[in-house]
């Protein structure tokens, strides 16, 4: 991430979000919080100007809105398409590309507060039949916890 000290000092932390600095093929134009981010071609980009005059990233939290925009050709690309909609989109003539994601999801648990401060609680596993079981000697026991 590029963060020129003079710019950072001039605009301060809140200003960095509204006036970011970059070195890529597009330059930041406008943020509309919760709606869109607008970028224009950087004619001075060291590899030459990009083929596109600009890019608009639109915020569309609802899947139905994204899919409607794709079907109406209002957008060129949509992410996070529900898997159950892929066949329908392809039947409608929309090209669907799937790629592995790079996002890592995790849950952080505070094991210093009850009930997770009890090691036995953290060791309990739920089996496919819904029963809660404690591991014993590296294997799950047949004894249910009640």
PDB file of C-alpha atoms in Angstrom:
ATOM      1  CA  UNK A   1       0.000   0.000   0.000  1.00  0.00           C
ATOM      2  CA  UNK A   2       1.322   3.410  -0.921  1.00  0.00           C
ATOM      3  CA  UNK A   3       0.998   6.050   1.784  1.00  0.00           C
ATOM      4  CA  UNK A   4       2.941   9.258   1.057  1.00  0.00           C
ATOM      5  CA  UNK A   5       3.781  10.913   4.407  1.00  0.00           C
ATOM      6  CA  UNK A   6       2.953  14.442   3.191  1.00  0.00           C
ATOM      7  CA  UNK A   7      -0.501  13.473   1.939  1.00  0.00           C
ATOM      8  CA  UNK A   8      -1.240  11.451   5.076  1.00  0.00           C
ATOM      9  CA  UNK A   9      -0.261  14.390   7.295  1.00  0.00           C
ATOM     10  CA  UNK A  10      -2.302  16.828   5.201  1.00  0.00           C
ATOM     11  CA  UNK A  11      -5.595  14.887   5.092  1.00  0.00           C
ATOM     12  CA  UNK A  12      -5.315  12.827   8.302  1.00  0.00           C
ATOM     13  CA  UNK A  13      -6.753   9.334   8.865  1.00  0.00           C
ATOM     14  CA  UNK A  14     -10.371  10.233   7.944  1.00  0.00           C
ATOM     15  CA  UNK A  15      -9.202  11.935   4.754  1.00  0.00           C
ATOM     16  CA  UNK A  16      -7.304   8.889   3.529  1.00  0.00           C
ATOM     17  CA  UNK A  17     -10.579   7.060   2.885  1.00  0.00           C
ATOM     18  CA  UNK A  18     -11.961   9.995   0.888  1.00  0.00           C
ATOM     19  CA  UNK A  19      -8.688  10.863  -0.860  1.00  0.00           C
ATOM     20  CA  UNK A  20      -6.732   7.631  -1.391  1.00  0.00           C
ATOM     21  CA  UNK A  21      -3.449   7.545  -3.267  1.00  0.00           C
ATOM     22  CA  UNK A  22      -2.502   4.867  -5.732  1.00  0.00           C
ATOM     23  CA  UNK A  23      -0.180   4.045  -8.612  1.00  0.00           C
ATOM     24  CA  UNK A  24      -2.359   1.824 -10.791  1.00  0.00           C
ATOM     25  CA  UNK A  25      -4.046   2.150 -14.171  1.00  0.00           C
ATOM     26  CA  UNK A  26      -7.062   3.945 -12.652  1.00  0.00           C
ATOM     27  CA  UNK A  27      -7.352   7.032 -10.480  1.00  0.00           C
ATOM     28  CA  UNK A  28      -9.851   7.545  -7.719  1.00  0.00           C
ATOM     29  CA  UNK A  29     -12.677   9.964  -8.567  1.00  0.00           C
ATOM     30  CA  UNK A  30     -15.543   9.619  -6.109  1.00  0.00           C
ATOM     31  CA  UNK A  31     -16.832   7.516  -3.247  1.00  0.00           C
ATOM     32  CA  UNK A  32     -20.540   7.418  -2.509  1.00  0.00           C
ATOM     33  CA  UNK A  33     -20.675   5.465   0.738  1.00  0.00           C
ATOM     34  CA  UNK A  34     -22.935   2.427   0.457  1.00  0.00           C
ATOM     35  CA  UNK A  35     -23.576   3.045  -3.249  1.00  0.00           C
ATOM     36  CA  UNK A  36     -20.505   3.201  -5.499  1.00  0.00           C
ATOM     37  CA  UNK A  37     -16.809   3.932  -6.019  1.00  0.00           C
ATOM     38  CA  UNK A  38     -15.864   5.642  -9.286  1.00  0.00           C
ATOM     39  CA  UNK A  39     -12.445   5.321 -10.961  1.00  0.00           C
ATOM     40  CA  UNK A  40     -11.190   6.966 -14.167  1.00  0.00           C
ATOM     41  CA  UNK A  41      -8.372   5.881 -16.469  1.00  0.00           C
ATOM     42  CA  UNK A  42      -4.956   7.089 -15.341  1.00  0.00           C
ATOM     43  CA  UNK A  43      -3.563   8.486 -18.586  1.00  0.00           C
ATOM     44  CA  UNK A  44      -0.116   8.782 -16.944  1.00  0.00           C
ATOM     45  CA  UNK A  45       0.037   5.130 -15.852  1.00  0.00           C
ATOM     46  CA  UNK A  46       3.591   3.874 -16.446  1.00  0.00           C
ATOM     47  CA  UNK A  47       2.390   1.001 -18.654  1.00  0.00           C
ATOM     48  CA  UNK A  48       0.108   3.261 -20.685  1.00  0.00           C
ATOM     49  CA  UNK A  49      -3.551   4.109 -20.208  1.00  0.00           C
ATOM     50  CA  UNK A  50      -5.971   1.214 -19.668  1.00  0.00           C
ATOM     51  CA  UNK A  51      -8.348   0.076 -22.400  1.00  0.00           C
ATOM     52  CA  UNK A  52     -11.368   1.203 -20.377  1.00  0.00           C
ATOM     53  CA  UNK A  53     -12.128   4.867 -19.707  1.00  0.00           C
ATOM     54  CA  UNK A  54     -13.237   4.065 -16.194  1.00  0.00           C
ATOM     55  CA  UNK A  55     -14.679   1.622 -13.703  1.00  0.00           C
ATOM     56  CA  UNK A  56     -17.618   1.930 -11.330  1.00  0.00           C
ATOM     57  CA  UNK A  57     -17.902  -0.469  -8.397  1.00  0.00           C
ATOM     58  CA  UNK A  58     -21.520  -0.561  -7.231  1.00  0.00           C
ATOM     59  CA  UNK A  59     -22.636  -1.830  -3.847  1.00  0.00           C
ATOM     60  CA  UNK A  60     -25.484  -4.300  -4.222  1.00  0.00           C
ATOM     61  CA  UNK A  61     -25.902  -6.306  -1.009  1.00  0.00           C
ATOM     62  CA  UNK A  62     -29.031  -8.192  -2.114  1.00  0.00           C
ATOM     63  CA  UNK A  63     -28.478 -11.109  -4.478  1.00  0.00           C
ATOM     64  CA  UNK A  64     -31.764 -10.420  -6.278  1.00  0.00           C
ATOM     65  CA  UNK A  65     -30.627  -6.867  -7.120  1.00  0.00           C
ATOM     66  CA  UNK A  66     -27.289  -8.107  -8.467  1.00  0.00           C
ATOM     67  CA  UNK A  67     -28.959 -10.776 -10.588  1.00  0.00           C
ATOM     68  CA  UNK A  68     -31.520  -8.323 -11.968  1.00  0.00           C
ATOM     69  CA  UNK A  69     -28.726  -5.909 -12.898  1.00  0.00           C
ATOM     70  CA  UNK A  70     -26.841  -8.695 -14.688  1.00  0.00           C
ATOM     71  CA  UNK A  71     -29.933  -9.815 -16.616  1.00  0.00           C
ATOM     72  CA  UNK A  72     -30.727  -6.207 -17.619  1.00  0.00           C
ATOM     73  CA  UNK A  73     -27.087  -5.641 -18.743  1.00  0.00           C
ATOM     74  CA  UNK A  74     -26.758  -2.818 -16.220  1.00  0.00           C
ATOM     75  CA  UNK A  75     -23.502  -4.309 -14.937  1.00  0.00           C
ATOM     76  CA  UNK A  76     -20.656  -6.160 -16.628  1.00  0.00           C
ATOM     77  CA  UNK A  77     -19.672  -8.275 -13.646  1.00  0.00           C
ATOM     78  CA  UNK A  78     -21.293  -9.491 -10.444  1.00  0.00           C
ATOM     79  CA  UNK A  79     -19.718 -11.401  -7.585  1.00  0.00           C
ATOM     80  CA  UNK A  80     -21.147 -13.686  -4.917  1.00  0.00           C
ATOM     81  CA  UNK A  81     -23.816 -15.162  -7.152  1.00  0.00           C
ATOM     82  CA  UNK A  82     -25.858 -17.739  -5.218  1.00  0.00           C
ATOM     83  CA  UNK A  83     -24.902 -21.212  -6.481  1.00  0.00           C
ATOM     84  CA  UNK A  84     -28.548 -22.154  -6.976  1.00  0.00           C
ATOM     85  CA  UNK A  85     -28.882 -19.335  -9.565  1.00  0.00           C
ATOM     86  CA  UNK A  86     -25.975 -20.380 -11.796  1.00  0.00           C
ATOM     87  CA  UNK A  87     -27.935 -22.795 -14.035  1.00  0.00           C
ATOM     88  CA  UNK A  88     -30.674 -20.204 -14.558  1.00  0.00           C
ATOM     89  CA  UNK A  89     -28.165 -17.491 -15.468  1.00  0.00           C
ATOM     90  CA  UNK A  90     -26.423 -19.786 -17.948  1.00  0.00           C
ATOM     91  CA  UNK A  91     -29.795 -20.691 -19.538  1.00  0.00           C
ATOM     92  CA  UNK A  92     -30.417 -16.930 -19.856  1.00  0.00           C
ATOM     93  CA  UNK A  93     -27.158 -16.618 -21.828  1.00  0.00           C
ATOM     94  CA  UNK A  94     -25.057 -15.146 -19.033  1.00  0.00           C
ATOM     95  CA  UNK A  95     -21.490 -16.411 -18.938  1.00  0.00           C
ATOM     96  CA  UNK A  96     -20.655 -17.623 -15.433  1.00  0.00           C
ATOM     97  CA  UNK A  97     -17.048 -18.004 -14.312  1.00  0.00           C
ATOM     98  CA  UNK A  98     -16.211 -19.661 -11.031  1.00  0.00           C
ATOM     99  CA  UNK A  99     -12.966 -19.164  -9.171  1.00  0.00           C
ATOM    100  CA  UNK A 100     -11.790 -20.251  -5.745  1.00  0.00           C
ATOM    101  CA  UNK A 101     -12.145 -17.517  -3.180  1.00  0.00           C
ATOM    102  CA  UNK A 102      -9.313 -16.055  -1.167  1.00  0.00           C
ATOM    103  CA  UNK A 103     -11.312 -15.037   1.888  1.00  0.00           C
ATOM    104  CA  UNK A 104     -10.593 -16.878   5.108  1.00  0.00           C
ATOM    105  CA  UNK A 105     -13.496 -17.116   7.509  1.00  0.00           C
ATOM    106  CA  UNK A 106     -13.063 -17.881  11.169  1.00  0.00           C
ATOM    107  CA  UNK A 107     -14.846 -17.640  14.467  1.00  0.00           C
ATOM    108  CA  UNK A 108     -13.047 -16.259  17.475  1.00  0.00           C
ATOM    109  CA  UNK A 109     -14.154 -17.669  20.811  1.00  0.00           C
ATOM    110  CA  UNK A 110     -13.325 -16.167  24.192  1.00  0.00           C
ATOM    111  CA  UNK A 111     -12.193 -19.196  26.194  1.00  0.00           C
ATOM    112  CA  UNK A 112     -11.660 -17.148  29.331  1.00  0.00           C
ATOM    113  CA  UNK A 113     -15.383 -16.738  29.987  1.00  0.00           C
ATOM    114  CA  UNK A 114     -18.018 -19.378  30.829  1.00  0.00           C
ATOM    115  CA  UNK A 115     -19.010 -21.742  29.454  1.00  0.00           C
ATOM    116  CA  UNK A 116     -15.989 -21.944  27.121  1.00  0.00           C
ATOM    117  CA  UNK A 117     -13.515 -21.593  30.006  1.00  0.00           C
ATOM    118  CA  UNK A 118     -14.256 -25.266  30.745  1.00  0.00           C
ATOM    119  CA  UNK A 119     -11.992 -27.457  28.587  1.00  0.00           C
ATOM    120  CA  UNK A 120     -14.613 -30.219  28.546  1.00  0.00           C
ATOM    121  CA  UNK A 121     -17.101 -27.882  26.846  1.00  0.00           C
ATOM    122  CA  UNK A 122     -14.576 -27.029  24.140  1.00  0.00           C
ATOM    123  CA  UNK A 123     -13.871 -30.721  23.518  1.00  0.00           C
ATOM    124  CA  UNK A 124     -17.503 -31.701  22.936  1.00  0.00           C
ATOM    125  CA  UNK A 125     -18.308 -32.641  19.344  1.00  0.00           C
ATOM    126  CA  UNK A 126     -21.680 -33.010  17.687  1.00  0.00           C
ATOM    127  CA  UNK A 127     -22.086 -36.223  15.724  1.00  0.00           C
ATOM    128  CA  UNK A 128     -24.165 -36.529  12.528  1.00  0.00           C
ATOM    129  CA  UNK A 129     -27.062 -37.955  14.550  1.00  0.00           C
ATOM    130  CA  UNK A 130     -27.127 -34.750  16.637  1.00  0.00           C
ATOM    131  CA  UNK A 131     -25.731 -36.281  19.814  1.00  0.00           C
ATOM    132  CA  UNK A 132     -23.019 -34.459  21.753  1.00  0.00           C
ATOM    133  CA  UNK A 133     -19.998 -36.650  22.475  1.00  0.00           C
ATOM    134  CA  UNK A 134     -16.705 -36.276  24.329  1.00  0.00           C
ATOM    135  CA  UNK A 135     -13.511 -37.579  22.730  1.00  0.00           C
ATOM    136  CA  UNK A 136     -11.825 -40.347  24.715  1.00  0.00           C
ATOM    137  CA  UNK A 137      -8.242 -41.431  23.993  1.00  0.00           C
ATOM    138  CA  UNK A 138      -8.281 -39.738  20.595  1.00  0.00           C
ATOM    139  CA  UNK A 139     -11.609 -41.262  19.540  1.00  0.00           C
ATOM    140  CA  UNK A 140     -15.201 -40.316  20.138  1.00  0.00           C
ATOM    141  CA  UNK A 141     -17.048 -42.247  22.797  1.00  0.00           C
ATOM    142  CA  UNK A 142     -20.539 -43.596  22.405  1.00  0.00           C
ATOM    143  CA  UNK A 143     -21.554 -41.868  25.610  1.00  0.00           C
ATOM    144  CA  UNK A 144     -23.858 -38.885  25.147  1.00  0.00           C
ATOM    145  CA  UNK A 145     -23.444 -35.796  27.293  1.00  0.00           C
ATOM    146  CA  UNK A 146     -26.635 -34.676  28.983  1.00  0.00           C
TER     147      UNK A 146
END
